[in-house]
mmCIF file of C-alpha atoms in Angstrom:
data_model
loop_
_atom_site.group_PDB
_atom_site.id
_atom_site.type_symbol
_atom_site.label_atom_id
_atom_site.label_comp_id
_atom_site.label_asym_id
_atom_site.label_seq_id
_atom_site.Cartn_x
_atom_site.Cartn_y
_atom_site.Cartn_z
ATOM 1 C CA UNK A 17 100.090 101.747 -46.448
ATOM 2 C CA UNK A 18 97.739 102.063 -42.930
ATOM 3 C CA UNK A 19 100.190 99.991 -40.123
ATOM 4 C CA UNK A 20 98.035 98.889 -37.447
ATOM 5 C CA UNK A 21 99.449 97.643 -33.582
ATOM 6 C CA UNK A 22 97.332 96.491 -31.197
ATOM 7 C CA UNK A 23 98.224 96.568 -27.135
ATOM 8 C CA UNK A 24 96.859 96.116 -24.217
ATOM 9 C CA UNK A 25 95.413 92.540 -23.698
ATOM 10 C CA UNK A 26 95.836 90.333 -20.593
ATOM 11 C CA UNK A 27 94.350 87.596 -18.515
ATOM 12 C CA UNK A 28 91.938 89.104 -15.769
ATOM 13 C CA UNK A 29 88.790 87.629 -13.743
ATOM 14 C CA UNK A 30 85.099 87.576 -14.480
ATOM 15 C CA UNK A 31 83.788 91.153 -13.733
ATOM 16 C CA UNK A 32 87.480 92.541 -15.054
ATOM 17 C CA UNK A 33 88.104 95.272 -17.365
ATOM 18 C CA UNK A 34 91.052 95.945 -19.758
ATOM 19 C CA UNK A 35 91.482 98.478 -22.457
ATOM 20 C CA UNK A 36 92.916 97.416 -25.598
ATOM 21 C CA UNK A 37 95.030 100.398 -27.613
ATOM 22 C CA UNK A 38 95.384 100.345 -31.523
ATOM 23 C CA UNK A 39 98.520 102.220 -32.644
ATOM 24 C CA UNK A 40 98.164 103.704 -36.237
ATOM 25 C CA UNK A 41 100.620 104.692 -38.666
ATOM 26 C CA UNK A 42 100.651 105.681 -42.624
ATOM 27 C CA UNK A 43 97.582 107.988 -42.779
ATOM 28 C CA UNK A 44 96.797 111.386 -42.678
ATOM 29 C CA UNK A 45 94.044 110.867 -40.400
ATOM 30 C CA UNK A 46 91.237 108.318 -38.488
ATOM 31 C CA UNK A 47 88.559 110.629 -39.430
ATOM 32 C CA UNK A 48 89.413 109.117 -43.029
ATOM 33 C CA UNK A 49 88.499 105.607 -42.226
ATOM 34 C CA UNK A 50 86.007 103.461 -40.992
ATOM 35 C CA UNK A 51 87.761 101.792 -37.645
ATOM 36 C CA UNK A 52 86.228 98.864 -36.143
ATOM 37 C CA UNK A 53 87.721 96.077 -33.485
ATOM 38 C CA UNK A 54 87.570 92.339 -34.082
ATOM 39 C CA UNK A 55 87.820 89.801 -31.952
ATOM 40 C CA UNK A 56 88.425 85.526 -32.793
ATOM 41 C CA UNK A 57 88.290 82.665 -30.700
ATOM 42 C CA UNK A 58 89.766 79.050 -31.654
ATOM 43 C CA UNK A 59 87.390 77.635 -33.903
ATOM 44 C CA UNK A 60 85.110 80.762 -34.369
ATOM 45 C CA UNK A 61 84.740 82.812 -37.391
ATOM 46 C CA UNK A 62 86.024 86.401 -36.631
ATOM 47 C CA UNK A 63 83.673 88.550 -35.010
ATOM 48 C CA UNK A 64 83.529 92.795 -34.968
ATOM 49 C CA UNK A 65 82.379 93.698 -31.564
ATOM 50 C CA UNK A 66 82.797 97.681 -32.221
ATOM 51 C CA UNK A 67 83.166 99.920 -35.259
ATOM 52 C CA UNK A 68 83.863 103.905 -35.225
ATOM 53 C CA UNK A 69 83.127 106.317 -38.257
ATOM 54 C CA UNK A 70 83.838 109.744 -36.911
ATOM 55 C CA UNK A 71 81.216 110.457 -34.148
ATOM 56 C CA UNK A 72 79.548 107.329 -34.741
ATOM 57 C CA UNK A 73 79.921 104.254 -32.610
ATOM 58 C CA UNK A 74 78.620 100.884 -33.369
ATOM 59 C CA UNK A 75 78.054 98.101 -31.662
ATOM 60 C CA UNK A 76 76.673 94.291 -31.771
ATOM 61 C CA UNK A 77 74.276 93.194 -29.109
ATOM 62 C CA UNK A 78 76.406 90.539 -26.817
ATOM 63 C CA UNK A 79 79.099 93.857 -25.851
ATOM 64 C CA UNK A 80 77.043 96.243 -25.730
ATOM 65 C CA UNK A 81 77.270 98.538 -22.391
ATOM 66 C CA UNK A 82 79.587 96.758 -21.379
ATOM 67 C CA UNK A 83 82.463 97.698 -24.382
ATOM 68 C CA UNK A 84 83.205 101.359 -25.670
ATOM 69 C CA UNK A 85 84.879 102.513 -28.533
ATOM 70 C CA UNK A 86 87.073 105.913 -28.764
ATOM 71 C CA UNK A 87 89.905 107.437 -30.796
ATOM 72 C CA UNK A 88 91.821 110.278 -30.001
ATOM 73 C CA UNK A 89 93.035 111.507 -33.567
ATOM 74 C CA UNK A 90 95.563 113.476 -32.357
ATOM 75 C CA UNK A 91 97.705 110.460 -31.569
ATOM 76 C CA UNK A 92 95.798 108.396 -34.151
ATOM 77 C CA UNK A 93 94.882 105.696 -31.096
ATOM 78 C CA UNK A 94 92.117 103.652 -31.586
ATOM 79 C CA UNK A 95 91.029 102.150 -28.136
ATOM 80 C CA UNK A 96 88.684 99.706 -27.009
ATOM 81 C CA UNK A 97 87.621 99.901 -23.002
ATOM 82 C CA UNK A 98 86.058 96.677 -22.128
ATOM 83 C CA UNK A 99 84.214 95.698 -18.944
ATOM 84 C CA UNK A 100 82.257 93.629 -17.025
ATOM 85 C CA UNK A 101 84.304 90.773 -18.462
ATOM 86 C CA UNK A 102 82.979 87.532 -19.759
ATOM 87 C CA UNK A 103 84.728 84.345 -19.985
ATOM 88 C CA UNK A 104 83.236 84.020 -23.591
ATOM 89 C CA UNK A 105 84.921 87.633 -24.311
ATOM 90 C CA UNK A 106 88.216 85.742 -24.975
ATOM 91 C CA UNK A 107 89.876 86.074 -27.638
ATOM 92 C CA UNK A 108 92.589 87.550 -29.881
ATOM 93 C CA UNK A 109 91.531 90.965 -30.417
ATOM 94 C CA UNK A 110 92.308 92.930 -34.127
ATOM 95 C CA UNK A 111 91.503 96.086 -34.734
ATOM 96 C CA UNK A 112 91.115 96.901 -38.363
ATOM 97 C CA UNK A 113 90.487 99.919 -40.929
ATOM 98 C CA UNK A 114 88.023 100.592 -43.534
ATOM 99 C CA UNK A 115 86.648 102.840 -45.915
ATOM 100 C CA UNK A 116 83.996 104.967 -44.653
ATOM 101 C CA UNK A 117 80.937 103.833 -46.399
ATOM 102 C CA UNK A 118 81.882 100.458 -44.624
ATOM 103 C CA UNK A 119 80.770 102.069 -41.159
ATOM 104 C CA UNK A 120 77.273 103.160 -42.786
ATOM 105 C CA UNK A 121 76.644 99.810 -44.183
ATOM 106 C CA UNK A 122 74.873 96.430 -43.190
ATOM 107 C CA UNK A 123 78.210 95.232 -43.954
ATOM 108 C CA UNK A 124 80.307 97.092 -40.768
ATOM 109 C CA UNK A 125 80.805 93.684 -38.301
ATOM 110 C CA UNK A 126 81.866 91.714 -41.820
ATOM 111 C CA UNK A 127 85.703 91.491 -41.452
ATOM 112 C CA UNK A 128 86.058 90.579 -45.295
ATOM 113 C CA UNK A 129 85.178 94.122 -45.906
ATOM 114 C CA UNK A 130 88.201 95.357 -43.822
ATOM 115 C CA UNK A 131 91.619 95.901 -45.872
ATOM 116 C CA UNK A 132 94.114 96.306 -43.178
ATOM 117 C CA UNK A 133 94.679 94.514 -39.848
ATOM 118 C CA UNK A 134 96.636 94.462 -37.061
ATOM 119 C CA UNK A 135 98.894 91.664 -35.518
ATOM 120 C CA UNK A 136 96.264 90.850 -32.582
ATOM 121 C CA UNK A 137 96.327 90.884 -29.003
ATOM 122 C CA UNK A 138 94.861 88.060 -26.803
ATOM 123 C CA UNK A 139 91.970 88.962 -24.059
ATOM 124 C CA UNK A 140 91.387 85.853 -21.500
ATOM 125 C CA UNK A 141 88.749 85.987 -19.152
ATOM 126 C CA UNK A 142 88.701 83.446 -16.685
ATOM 127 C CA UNK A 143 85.614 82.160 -14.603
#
C-alpha cells in the first residue's frame, strides 16, 4: 500500500515562493509510478497543476514557469517548488500516485485516475 505525506505549505505574500515536500512510503520505487500534485480550493473541482513520469515533467498552462516538479528517488521525495505566488494559487495541495501510462495520457491532470493520495497541505497566498 503507497503512503503518501505532504509538507511544506504556509501563508506567504504575492510574489512568494514555498516548496511543498511529498513523503513516500510502501514502494520499491517513484520511477514505478506516475506522480503528479493536486491542488483544491473551496468550491473548485480538484485541479493537477504538475505530474512527473521519470524524466518527464508536465504541466498545465496557469503554473507553468512559475511551478517545478522534482523527485529525488533516493529518499522517495516528491517536491513541488512554487513561485511567483498568486493569490488564486491557494489551496490545499495533494500530491498523488499513478500508474505510469497515466503520465502519457490525455488523462494525467484527471485526479479520478489517481489511486492514492495524500492528507493535503494548505498554500495561501495573500494579495
Amino acid at each position: 500500500q503507497v503512503q503518501l505525506v505532504e509538507s511544506g505549505g504556509g501563508s506567504v505574500q504575492a510574489g512568494g515562493s514555498l516548496r511543498l515536500s511529498c513523503a513516500a512510503s510502501g514502494y520499491t520505487s517513484a520511477s514505478g509510478y506516475c506522480m503528479g500534485w493536486f491542488r483544491q480550493a473551496p468550491g473548485k473541482e480538484r485541479e493537477g497543476v504538475a505530474v512527473i513520469y521519470a524524466v518527464s515533467k508536465y504541466y498545465p498552462e496557469p503554473v507553468q514557469g512559475r511551478f517545478t516538479i522534482s523527485q529525488d528517488t533516493a529518499k522517495n521525495t516528491l517536491y513541488l517548488q512554487m513561485n511567483n505566488l498568486k493569490p488564486e494559487d491557494t489551496a490545499m495541495y495533494y500530491c498523488a500516485a499513478s500508474s505510469p501510462i497515466i503520465c502519457l495520457s490525455q488523462s494525467k491532470y484527471d485526479y479520478k485516475k489517481y489511486n492514492y493520495w495524500g492528507q493535503g497541505t494548505q498554500v495561501t497566498v495573500s494579495s
